[in-house]
Amino acid sequence: MGISYVEFEDEAGILRRYRKHANGRGLVATTAKVDPSAFVDPTAYVDPGAEVQRGAQIGPGGWIEGDAIVAERAVIGVNAHIGRRAVVGRNAVIGPYANVGTGAKVQNGARVPRETTIADGDEYRASTEDLRRLGLAA
């Protein structure tokens, strides 16, 4: 199977090229870094400069904006949006329809509930229950 590309014009009129990721067939900008073990749903997008690390999952309709980082084994839910320069920590779970704002941070292991909005620049911390689930709290 050859590499297939799709091109889009962004809001600034710049032509952006995306390729289909081997694991899931989601659209990944040619300047984004997505680990081969990550899953990108066919209806998801990873924008230029973003990074999706080992074992992460981007669900249906998920959108990872430019320069955002989705760390190892993080899960991005259905129609969830990760803003520019946002960081989603290892093993974090972003619920369906959640919105992580520009430059916001989601702590390792945190579970962001469905339809939650994290404001630009804010930090969402893992609860004791989240940490216990990962074996990190007594």
mmCIF file of N, CA and C in Angstrom:
data_model
loop_
_atom_site.group_PDB
_atom_site.id
_atom_site.type_symbol
_atom_site.label_atom_id
_atom_site.label_comp_id
_atom_site.label_asym_id
_atom_site.label_seq_id
_atom_site.Cartn_x
_atom_site.Cartn_y
_atom_site.Cartn_z
ATOM 1 N N MET A 1 0.856 -1.171 0.000
ATOM 2 C CA MET A 1 0.000 0.000 0.000
ATOM 3 C C MET A 1 0.898 1.228 0.000
ATOM 4 N N GLY A 2 0.677 2.150 -0.914
ATOM 5 C CA GLY A 2 1.478 3.368 -0.995
ATOM 6 C C GLY A 2 0.994 4.415 -0.015
ATOM 7 N N ILE A 3 1.821 5.429 0.148
ATOM 8 C CA ILE A 3 1.451 6.545 1.023
ATOM 9 C C ILE A 3 0.453 7.411 0.283
ATOM 10 N N SER A 4 -0.645 7.728 0.938
ATOM 11 C CA SER A 4 -1.612 8.620 0.319
ATOM 12 C C SER A 4 -1.657 9.917 1.118
ATOM 13 N N TYR A 5 -1.763 11.015 0.410
ATOM 14 C CA TYR A 5 -1.777 12.335 1.023
ATOM 15 C C TYR A 5 -3.095 13.037 0.750
ATOM 16 N N VAL A 6 -3.448 13.906 1.682
ATOM 17 C CA VAL A 6 -4.604 14.773 1.517
ATOM 18 C C VAL A 6 -4.114 16.177 1.820
ATOM 19 N N GLU A 7 -4.538 17.157 1.045
ATOM 20 C CA GLU A 7 -4.114 18.536 1.295
ATOM 21 C C GLU A 7 -5.314 19.394 1.674
ATOM 22 N N PHE A 8 -5.086 20.283 2.661
ATOM 23 C CA PHE A 8 -6.118 21.214 3.117
ATOM 24 C C PHE A 8 -5.524 22.611 3.146
ATOM 25 N N GLU A 9 -6.356 23.593 2.925
ATOM 26 C CA GLU A 9 -5.937 24.978 3.103
ATOM 27 C C GLU A 9 -6.399 25.416 4.488
ATOM 28 N N ASP A 10 -5.467 25.888 5.329
ATOM 29 C CA ASP A 10 -5.844 26.299 6.686
ATOM 30 C C ASP A 10 -6.455 27.698 6.673
ATOM 31 N N GLU A 11 -6.829 28.183 7.877
ATOM 32 C CA GLU A 11 -7.517 29.472 7.984
ATOM 33 C C GLU A 11 -6.660 30.652 7.518
ATOM 34 N N ALA A 12 -5.338 30.469 7.459
ATOM 35 C CA ALA A 12 -4.428 31.521 6.993
ATOM 36 C C ALA A 12 -4.142 31.391 5.495
ATOM 37 N N GLY A 13 -4.782 30.426 4.851
ATOM 38 C CA GLY A 13 -4.583 30.233 3.422
ATOM 39 C C GLY A 13 -3.348 29.409 3.069
ATOM 40 N N ILE A 14 -2.736 28.784 4.062
ATOM 41 C CA ILE A 14 -1.546 27.962 3.832
ATOM 42 C C ILE A 14 -1.992 26.529 3.544
ATOM 43 N N LEU A 15 -1.418 25.952 2.507
ATOM 44 C CA LEU A 15 -1.748 24.588 2.128
ATOM 45 C C LEU A 15 -1.005 23.617 3.049
ATOM 46 N N ARG A 16 -1.736 22.745 3.725
ATOM 47 C CA ARG A 16 -1.164 21.763 4.654
ATOM 48 C C ARG A 16 -1.368 20.365 4.083
ATOM 49 N N ARG A 17 -0.341 19.535 4.226
ATOM 50 C CA ARG A 17 -0.401 18.167 3.716
ATOM 51 C C ARG A 17 -0.500 17.187 4.887
ATOM 52 N N TYR A 18 -1.425 16.252 4.762
ATOM 53 C CA TYR A 18 -1.641 15.203 5.761
ATOM 54 C C TYR A 18 -1.491 13.855 5.078
ATOM 55 N N ARG A 19 -1.011 12.877 5.870
ATOM 56 C CA ARG A 19 -0.918 11.498 5.380
ATOM 57 C C ARG A 19 -1.781 10.620 6.282
ATOM 58 N N LYS A 20 -2.145 9.469 5.786
ATOM 59 C CA LYS A 20 -2.930 8.539 6.597
ATOM 60 C C LYS A 20 -1.982 7.724 7.464
ATOM 61 N N HIS A 21 -2.259 7.709 8.769
ATOM 62 C CA HIS A 21 -1.414 6.968 9.709
ATOM 63 C C HIS A 21 -1.634 5.474 9.504
ATOM 64 N N ALA A 22 -0.561 4.715 9.556
ATOM 65 C CA ALA A 22 -0.626 3.277 9.300
ATOM 66 C C ALA A 22 -1.534 2.548 10.289
ATOM 67 N N ASN A 23 -1.616 3.023 11.532
ATOM 68 C CA ASN A 23 -2.416 2.357 12.551
ATOM 69 C C ASN A 23 -3.698 3.163 12.785
ATOM 70 N N GLY A 24 -4.705 2.898 12.004
ATOM 71 C CA GLY A 24 -5.997 3.551 12.160
ATOM 72 C C GLY A 24 -6.422 4.380 10.967
ATOM 73 N N ARG A 25 -5.460 4.828 10.161
ATOM 74 C CA ARG A 25 -5.734 5.592 8.931
ATOM 75 C C ARG A 25 -6.215 7.024 9.180
ATOM 76 N N GLY A 26 -6.037 7.539 10.402
ATOM 77 C CA GLY A 26 -6.370 8.939 10.661
ATOM 78 C C GLY A 26 -5.399 9.864 9.962
ATOM 79 N N LEU A 27 -5.776 11.127 9.807
ATOM 80 C CA LEU A 27 -4.954 12.085 9.075
ATOM 81 C C LEU A 27 -3.942 12.761 9.991
ATOM 82 N N VAL A 28 -2.667 12.662 9.606
ATOM 83 C CA VAL A 28 -1.554 13.190 10.383
ATOM 84 C C VAL A 28 -0.760 14.136 9.490
ATOM 85 N N ALA A 29 -0.561 15.377 9.946
ATOM 86 C CA ALA A 29 0.226 16.335 9.176
ATOM 87 C C ALA A 29 1.629 15.786 8.959
ATOM 88 N N THR A 30 2.209 16.090 7.823
ATOM 89 C CA THR A 30 3.530 15.556 7.508
ATOM 90 C C THR A 30 4.597 16.064 8.475
ATOM 91 N N THR A 31 4.360 17.169 9.180
ATOM 92 C CA THR A 31 5.329 17.684 10.154
ATOM 93 C C THR A 31 4.986 17.278 11.591
ATOM 94 N N ALA A 32 3.968 16.468 11.781
ATOM 95 C CA ALA A 32 3.627 15.942 13.111
ATOM 96 C C ALA A 32 4.419 14.659 13.340
ATOM 97 N N LYS A 33 4.620 14.311 14.617
ATOM 98 C CA LYS A 33 5.304 13.063 14.959
ATOM 99 C C LYS A 33 4.316 12.160 15.678
ATOM 100 N N VAL A 34 3.987 11.039 15.051
ATOM 101 C CA VAL A 34 3.074 10.081 15.650
ATOM 102 C C VAL A 34 3.766 8.721 15.659
ATOM 103 N N ASP A 35 3.907 8.162 16.851
ATOM 104 C CA ASP A 35 4.553 6.866 16.990
ATOM 105 C C ASP A 35 3.761 5.813 16.211
ATOM 106 N N PRO A 36 4.451 4.864 15.582
ATOM 107 C CA PRO A 36 3.754 3.819 14.829
ATOM 108 C C PRO A 36 2.786 2.989 15.675
ATOM 109 N N SER A 37 3.036 2.883 17.003
ATOM 110 C CA SER A 37 2.158 2.094 17.864
ATOM 111 C C SER A 37 0.923 2.859 18.313
ATOM 112 N N ALA A 38 0.879 4.154 18.069
ATOM 113 C CA ALA A 38 -0.301 4.955 18.426
ATOM 114 C C ALA A 38 -1.428 4.642 17.445
ATOM 115 N N PHE A 39 -2.663 4.774 17.927
ATOM 116 C CA PHE A 39 -3.832 4.565 17.063
ATOM 117 C C PHE A 39 -4.473 5.914 16.783
ATOM 118 N N VAL A 40 -4.701 6.209 15.504
ATOM 119 C CA VAL A 40 -5.374 7.442 15.104
ATOM 120 C C VAL A 40 -6.585 7.037 14.264
ATOM 121 N N ASP A 41 -7.782 7.237 14.834
ATOM 122 C CA ASP A 41 -9.020 6.849 14.155
ATOM 123 C C ASP A 41 -9.099 7.503 12.769
ATOM 124 N N PRO A 42 -9.751 6.844 11.807
ATOM 125 C CA PRO A 42 -9.844 7.400 10.450
ATOM 126 C C PRO A 42 -10.500 8.777 10.378
ATOM 127 N N THR A 43 -11.270 9.151 11.404
ATOM 128 C CA THR A 43 -11.942 10.456 11.391
ATOM 129 C C THR A 43 -11.230 11.481 12.281
ATOM 130 N N ALA A 44 -10.017 11.153 12.737
ATOM 131 C CA ALA A 44 -9.263 12.042 13.629
ATOM 132 C C ALA A 44 -8.171 12.782 12.846
ATOM 133 N N TYR A 45 -7.736 13.923 13.403
ATOM 134 C CA TYR A 45 -6.699 14.752 12.796
ATOM 135 C C TYR A 45 -5.600 15.050 13.802
ATOM 136 N N VAL A 46 -4.352 15.039 13.322
ATOM 137 C CA VAL A 46 -3.206 15.473 14.111
ATOM 138 C C VAL A 46 -2.527 16.562 13.292
ATOM 139 N N ASP A 47 -2.529 17.787 13.802
ATOM 140 C CA ASP A 47 -2.053 18.955 13.060
ATOM 141 C C ASP A 47 -0.533 19.113 13.096
ATOM 142 N N PRO A 48 -0.005 20.014 12.252
ATOM 143 C CA PRO A 48 1.443 20.214 12.142
ATOM 144 C C PRO A 48 2.108 20.506 13.487
ATOM 145 N N GLY A 49 3.257 19.855 13.701
ATOM 146 C CA GLY A 49 4.050 20.080 14.895
ATOM 147 C C GLY A 49 3.594 19.326 16.122
ATOM 148 N N ALA A 50 2.449 18.662 16.064
ATOM 149 C CA ALA A 50 1.944 17.911 17.221
ATOM 150 C C ALA A 50 2.728 16.613 17.367
ATOM 151 N N GLU A 51 2.657 16.045 18.573
ATOM 152 C CA GLU A 51 3.343 14.782 18.852
ATOM 153 C C GLU A 51 2.378 13.847 19.574
ATOM 154 N N VAL A 52 2.280 12.622 19.075
ATOM 155 C CA VAL A 52 1.474 11.587 19.703
ATOM 156 C C VAL A 52 2.427 10.431 19.988
ATOM 157 N N GLN A 53 2.578 10.101 21.272
ATOM 158 C CA GLN A 53 3.598 9.141 21.676
ATOM 159 C C GLN A 53 3.093 7.701 21.695
ATOM 160 N N ARG A 54 3.986 6.820 22.052
ATOM 161 C CA ARG A 54 3.787 5.370 22.021
ATOM 162 C C ARG A 54 2.504 4.933 22.742
ATOM 163 N N GLY A 55 1.699 4.141 22.038
ATOM 164 C CA GLY A 55 0.522 3.528 22.630
ATOM 165 C C GLY A 55 -0.653 4.453 22.870
ATOM 166 N N ALA A 56 -0.549 5.720 22.489
ATOM 167 C CA ALA A 56 -1.670 6.657 22.667
ATOM 168 C C ALA A 56 -2.784 6.309 21.679
ATOM 169 N N GLN A 57 -4.000 6.738 22.017
ATOM 170 C CA GLN A 57 -5.155 6.478 21.155
ATOM 171 C C GLN A 57 -5.916 7.776 20.921
ATOM 172 N N ILE A 58 -6.170 8.075 19.657
ATOM 173 C CA ILE A 58 -6.962 9.242 19.289
ATOM 174 C C ILE A 58 -8.271 8.708 18.720
ATOM 175 N N GLY A 59 -9.368 8.961 19.438
ATOM 176 C CA GLY A 59 -10.661 8.392 19.067
ATOM 177 C C GLY A 59 -11.340 9.103 17.911
ATOM 178 N N PRO A 60 -12.513 8.605 17.517
ATOM 179 C CA PRO A 60 -13.259 9.167 16.398
ATOM 180 C C PRO A 60 -13.517 10.662 16.574
ATOM 181 N N GLY A 61 -13.205 11.413 15.539
ATOM 182 C CA GLY A 61 -13.444 12.854 15.563
ATOM 183 C C GLY A 61 -12.460 13.627 16.420
ATOM 184 N N GLY A 62 -11.457 12.956 16.995
ATOM 185 C CA GLY A 62 -10.466 13.638 17.824
ATOM 186 C C GLY A 62 -9.635 14.609 17.007
ATOM 187 N N TRP A 63 -9.243 15.717 17.637
ATOM 188 C CA TRP A 63 -8.463 16.734 16.924
ATOM 189 C C TRP A 63 -7.332 17.186 17.834
ATOM 190 N N ILE A 64 -6.107 16.974 17.384
ATOM 191 C CA ILE A 64 -4.915 17.377 18.118
ATOM 192 C C ILE A 64 -4.320 18.555 17.349
ATOM 193 N N GLU A 65 -4.377 19.739 17.933
ATOM 194 C CA GLU A 65 -3.876 20.931 17.245
ATOM 195 C C GLU A 65 -2.356 20.999 17.278
ATOM 196 N N GLY A 66 -1.813 21.919 16.507
ATOM 197 C CA GLY A 66 -0.378 22.078 16.340
ATOM 198 C C GLY A 66 0.387 22.252 17.636
ATOM 199 N N ASP A 67 1.546 21.603 17.692
ATOM 200 C CA ASP A 67 2.490 21.697 18.810
ATOM 201 C C ASP A 67 1.956 21.128 20.121
ATOM 202 N N ALA A 68 0.832 20.431 20.090
ATOM 203 C CA ALA A 68 0.318 19.753 21.287
ATOM 204 C C ALA A 68 1.062 18.431 21.448
ATOM 205 N N ILE A 69 1.067 17.917 22.681
ATOM 206 C CA ILE A 69 1.699 16.626 22.959
ATOM 207 C C ILE A 69 0.673 15.719 23.633
ATOM 208 N N VAL A 70 0.521 14.525 23.091
ATOM 209 C CA VAL A 70 -0.286 13.478 23.708
ATOM 210 C C VAL A 70 0.716 12.394 24.105
ATOM 211 N N ALA A 71 0.923 12.239 25.414
ATOM 212 C CA ALA A 71 1.978 11.357 25.923
ATOM 213 C C ALA A 71 1.591 9.881 25.838
ATOM 214 N N GLU A 72 2.536 9.045 26.229
ATOM 215 C CA GLU A 72 2.377 7.595 26.153
ATOM 216 C C GLU A 72 1.080 7.104 26.793
ATOM 217 N N ARG A 73 0.400 6.238 26.075
ATOM 218 C CA ARG A 73 -0.806 5.535 26.535
ATOM 219 C C ARG A 73 -1.957 6.452 26.949
ATOM 220 N N ALA A 74 -1.915 7.710 26.548
ATOM 221 C CA ALA A 74 -3.060 8.598 26.797
ATOM 222 C C ALA A 74 -4.173 8.235 25.826
ATOM 223 N N VAL A 75 -5.410 8.498 26.236
ATOM 224 C CA VAL A 75 -6.573 8.197 25.402
ATOM 225 C C VAL A 75 -7.365 9.487 25.191
ATOM 226 N N ILE A 76 -7.604 9.810 23.932
ATOM 227 C CA ILE A 76 -8.381 10.994 23.568
ATOM 228 C C ILE A 76 -9.735 10.493 23.072
ATOM 229 N N GLY A 77 -10.810 10.894 23.763
ATOM 230 C CA GLY A 77 -12.147 10.380 23.476
ATOM 231 C C GLY A 77 -12.788 10.933 22.214
ATOM 232 N N VAL A 78 -13.973 10.442 21.962
ATOM 233 C CA VAL A 78 -14.759 10.814 20.788
ATOM 234 C C VAL A 78 -14.965 12.331 20.741
ATOM 235 N N ASN A 79 -14.636 12.921 19.609
ATOM 236 C CA ASN A 79 -14.817 14.358 19.353
ATOM 237 C C ASN A 79 -14.155 15.255 20.397
ATOM 238 N N ALA A 80 -13.126 14.756 21.054
ATOM 239 C CA ALA A 80 -12.374 15.591 21.999
ATOM 240 C C ALA A 80 -11.389 16.456 21.220
ATOM 241 N N HIS A 81 -11.084 17.613 21.767
ATOM 242 C CA HIS A 81 -10.213 18.580 21.107
ATOM 243 C C HIS A 81 -9.068 18.950 22.047
ATOM 244 N N ILE A 82 -7.838 18.846 21.544
ATOM 245 C CA ILE A 82 -6.643 19.209 22.298
ATOM 246 C C ILE A 82 -6.064 20.450 21.621
ATOM 247 N N GLY A 83 -6.027 21.568 22.347
ATOM 248 C CA GLY A 83 -5.614 22.851 21.772
ATOM 249 C C GLY A 83 -4.119 22.951 21.516
ATOM 250 N N ARG A 84 -3.743 24.010 20.824
ATOM 251 C CA ARG A 84 -2.334 24.272 20.493
ATOM 252 C C ARG A 84 -1.471 24.294 21.754
ATOM 253 N N ARG A 85 -0.323 23.661 21.667
ATOM 254 C CA ARG A 85 0.678 23.640 22.735
ATOM 255 C C ARG A 85 0.172 23.033 24.043
ATOM 256 N N ALA A 86 -0.955 22.356 24.018
ATOM 257 C CA ALA A 86 -1.462 21.666 25.216
ATOM 258 C C ALA A 86 -0.661 20.379 25.412
ATOM 259 N N VAL A 87 -0.641 19.893 26.650
ATOM 260 C CA VAL A 87 0.060 18.645 26.967
ATOM 261 C C VAL A 87 -0.900 17.721 27.708
ATOM 262 N N VAL A 88 -1.062 16.521 27.183
ATOM 263 C CA VAL A 88 -1.862 15.486 27.834
ATOM 264 C C VAL A 88 -0.876 14.453 28.353
ATOM 265 N N GLY A 89 -0.827 14.261 29.677
ATOM 266 C CA GLY A 89 0.164 13.401 30.312
ATOM 267 C C GLY A 89 -0.033 11.914 30.058
ATOM 268 N N ARG A 90 0.985 11.152 30.467
ATOM 269 C CA ARG A 90 0.955 9.689 30.319
ATOM 270 C C ARG A 90 -0.271 9.102 31.025
ATOM 271 N N ASN A 91 -0.904 8.145 30.366
ATOM 272 C CA ASN A 91 -2.057 7.411 30.906
ATOM 273 C C ASN A 91 -3.266 8.287 31.213
ATOM 274 N N ALA A 92 -3.268 9.522 30.770
ATOM 275 C CA ALA A 92 -4.434 10.388 30.977
ATOM 276 C C ALA A 92 -5.550 9.950 30.032
ATOM 277 N N VAL A 93 -6.788 10.224 30.435
ATOM 278 C CA VAL A 93 -7.952 9.908 29.607
ATOM 279 C C VAL A 93 -8.763 11.192 29.451
ATOM 280 N N ILE A 94 -8.956 11.588 28.216
ATOM 281 C CA ILE A 94 -9.763 12.772 27.908
ATOM 282 C C ILE A 94 -11.119 12.265 27.437
ATOM 283 N N GLY A 95 -12.163 12.604 28.176
ATOM 284 C CA GLY A 95 -13.497 12.089 27.879
ATOM 285 C C GLY A 95 -14.076 12.625 26.585
ATOM 286 N N PRO A 96 -15.157 11.985 26.123
ATOM 287 C CA PRO A 96 -15.821 12.414 24.898
ATOM 288 C C PRO A 96 -16.246 13.882 24.971
ATOM 289 N N TYR A 97 -16.066 14.593 23.871
ATOM 290 C CA TYR A 97 -16.500 15.981 23.702
ATOM 291 C C TYR A 97 -15.800 16.955 24.658
ATOM 292 N N ALA A 98 -14.718 16.523 25.293
ATOM 293 C CA ALA A 98 -13.963 17.421 26.177
ATOM 294 C C ALA A 98 -13.100 18.346 25.328
ATOM 295 N N ASN A 99 -12.730 19.477 25.915
ATOM 296 C CA ASN A 99 -11.925 20.471 25.223
ATOM 297 C C ASN A 99 -10.781 20.897 26.133
ATOM 298 N N VAL A 100 -9.545 20.634 25.701
ATOM 299 C CA VAL A 100 -8.358 21.044 26.447
ATOM 300 C C VAL A 100 -7.827 22.291 25.748
ATOM 301 N N GLY A 101 -7.832 23.413 26.436
ATOM 302 C CA GLY A 101 -7.497 24.700 25.834
ATOM 303 C C GLY A 101 -6.035 24.859 25.454
ATOM 304 N N THR A 102 -5.759 25.921 24.745
ATOM 305 C CA THR A 102 -4.412 26.264 24.315
ATOM 306 C C THR A 102 -3.465 26.342 25.508
ATOM 307 N N GLY A 103 -2.357 25.632 25.421
ATOM 308 C CA GLY A 103 -1.342 25.669 26.462
ATOM 309 C C GLY A 103 -1.736 25.031 27.779
ATOM 310 N N ALA A 104 -2.881 24.362 27.833
ATOM 311 C CA ALA A 104 -3.323 23.704 29.075
ATOM 312 C C ALA A 104 -2.544 22.406 29.265
ATOM 313 N N LYS A 105 -2.530 21.932 30.512
ATOM 314 C CA LYS A 105 -1.823 20.693 30.841
ATOM 315 C C LYS A 105 -2.760 19.754 31.592
ATOM 316 N N VAL A 106 -2.735 18.492 31.202
ATOM 317 C CA VAL A 106 -3.478 17.454 31.896
ATOM 318 C C VAL A 106 -2.438 16.536 32.523
ATOM 319 N N GLN A 107 -2.476 16.426 33.827
ATOM 320 C CA GLN A 107 -1.477 15.673 34.576
ATOM 321 C C GLN A 107 -1.502 14.183 34.216
ATOM 322 N N ASN A 108 -0.358 13.516 34.379
ATOM 323 C CA ASN A 108 -0.268 12.073 34.156
ATOM 324 C C ASN A 108 -1.376 11.358 34.933
ATOM 325 N N GLY A 109 -2.073 10.456 34.266
ATOM 326 C CA GLY A 109 -3.088 9.627 34.917
ATOM 327 C C GLY A 109 -4.425 10.287 35.175
ATOM 328 N N ALA A 110 -4.573 11.562 34.863
ATOM 329 C CA ALA A 110 -5.845 12.254 35.124
ATOM 330 C C ALA A 110 -6.935 11.762 34.171
ATOM 331 N N ARG A 111 -8.169 11.775 34.670
ATOM 332 C CA ARG A 111 -9.329 11.419 33.852
ATOM 333 C C ARG A 111 -10.219 12.654 33.743
ATOM 334 N N VAL A 112 -10.284 13.220 32.552
ATOM 335 C CA VAL A 112 -11.090 14.411 32.304
ATOM 336 C C VAL A 112 -12.486 13.946 31.895
ATOM 337 N N PRO A 113 -13.526 14.341 32.657
ATOM 338 C CA PRO A 113 -14.886 13.870 32.351
ATOM 339 C C PRO A 113 -15.414 14.375 31.006
ATOM 340 N N ARG A 114 -16.390 13.662 30.546
ATOM 341 C CA ARG A 114 -17.119 13.993 29.317
ATOM 342 C C ARG A 114 -17.546 15.458 29.317
ATOM 343 N N GLU A 115 -17.405 16.125 28.169
ATOM 344 C CA GLU A 115 -17.858 17.495 27.919
ATOM 345 C C GLU A 115 -17.223 18.545 28.832
ATOM 346 N N THR A 116 -16.102 18.227 29.445
ATOM 347 C CA THR A 116 -15.395 19.187 30.300
ATOM 348 C C THR A 116 -14.552 20.110 29.432
ATOM 349 N N THR A 117 -14.478 21.386 29.822
ATOM 350 C CA THR A 117 -13.588 22.330 29.158
ATOM 351 C C THR A 117 -12.509 22.759 30.140
ATOM 352 N N ILE A 118 -11.266 22.599 29.726
ATOM 353 C CA ILE A 118 -10.126 23.071 30.509
ATOM 354 C C ILE A 118 -9.671 24.366 29.850
ATOM 355 N N ALA A 119 -9.692 25.445 30.588
ATOM 356 C CA ALA A 119 -9.392 26.767 30.030
ATOM 357 C C ALA A 119 -7.951 26.860 29.542
ATOM 358 N N ASP A 120 -7.723 27.776 28.634
ATOM 359 C CA ASP A 120 -6.377 28.028 28.125
ATOM 360 C C ASP A 120 -5.411 28.236 29.286
ATOM 361 N N GLY A 121 -4.287 27.542 29.249
ATOM 362 C CA GLY A 121 -3.239 27.710 30.238
ATOM 363 C C GLY A 121 -3.472 27.045 31.583
ATOM 364 N N ASP A 122 -4.642 26.475 31.818
ATOM 365 C CA ASP A 122 -4.932 25.828 33.105
ATOM 366 C C ASP A 122 -4.278 24.454 33.192
ATOM 367 N N GLU A 123 -4.235 23.920 34.422
ATOM 368 C CA GLU A 123 -3.720 22.566 34.641
ATOM 369 C C GLU A 123 -4.814 21.733 35.291
ATOM 370 N N TYR A 124 -5.017 20.544 34.753
ATOM 371 C CA TYR A 124 -6.007 19.619 35.296
ATOM 372 C C TYR A 124 -5.250 18.524 36.008
ATOM 373 N N ARG A 125 -5.461 18.408 37.313
ATOM 374 C CA ARG A 125 -4.697 17.480 38.140
ATOM 375 C C ARG A 125 -5.421 16.140 38.287
ATOM 376 N N ALA A 126 -4.634 15.088 38.457
ATOM 377 C CA ALA A 126 -5.193 13.757 38.691
ATOM 378 C C ALA A 126 -5.745 13.684 40.107
ATOM 379 N N SER A 127 -6.878 13.030 40.266
ATOM 380 C CA SER A 127 -7.458 12.836 41.596
ATOM 381 C C SER A 127 -6.738 11.678 42.287
ATOM 382 N N THR A 128 -6.968 11.544 43.572
ATOM 383 C CA THR A 128 -6.397 10.417 44.323
ATOM 384 C C THR A 128 -6.884 9.103 43.726
ATOM 385 N N GLU A 129 -8.146 9.067 43.320
ATOM 386 C CA GLU A 129 -8.700 7.857 42.700
ATOM 387 C C GLU A 129 -7.987 7.539 41.386
ATOM 388 N N ASP A 130 -7.709 8.580 40.576
ATOM 389 C CA ASP A 130 -6.975 8.376 39.321
ATOM 390 C C ASP A 130 -5.608 7.768 39.598
ATOM 391 N N LEU A 131 -4.904 8.326 40.577
ATOM 392 C CA LEU A 131 -3.574 7.831 40.911
ATOM 393 C C LEU A 131 -3.608 6.426 41.500
ATOM 394 N N ARG A 132 -4.625 6.130 42.284
ATOM 395 C CA ARG A 132 -4.781 4.788 42.858
ATOM 396 C C ARG A 132 -4.986 3.770 41.740
ATOM 397 N N ARG A 133 -5.786 4.144 40.752
ATOM 398 C CA ARG A 133 -6.036 3.265 39.594
ATOM 399 C C ARG A 133 -4.733 2.874 38.914
ATOM 400 N N LEU A 134 -3.777 3.771 38.901
ATOM 401 C CA LEU A 134 -2.488 3.504 38.263
ATOM 402 C C LEU A 134 -1.465 2.908 39.221
ATOM 403 N N GLY A 135 -1.878 2.708 40.479
ATOM 404 C CA GLY A 135 -0.958 2.165 41.466
ATOM 405 C C GLY A 135 0.051 3.178 41.968
ATOM 406 N N LEU A 136 -0.286 4.458 41.889
ATOM 407 C CA LEU A 136 0.635 5.515 42.293
ATOM 408 C C LEU A 136 0.269 6.184 43.611
ATOM 409 N N ALA A 137 -0.839 5.772 44.215
ATOM 410 C CA ALA A 137 -1.250 6.357 45.497
ATOM 411 C C ALA A 137 -1.603 5.225 46.459
ATOM 412 N N ALA A 138 -1.445 5.513 47.735
ATOM 413 C CA ALA A 138 -1.754 4.498 48.773
ATOM 414 C C ALA A 138 -3.235 4.349 48.968
#
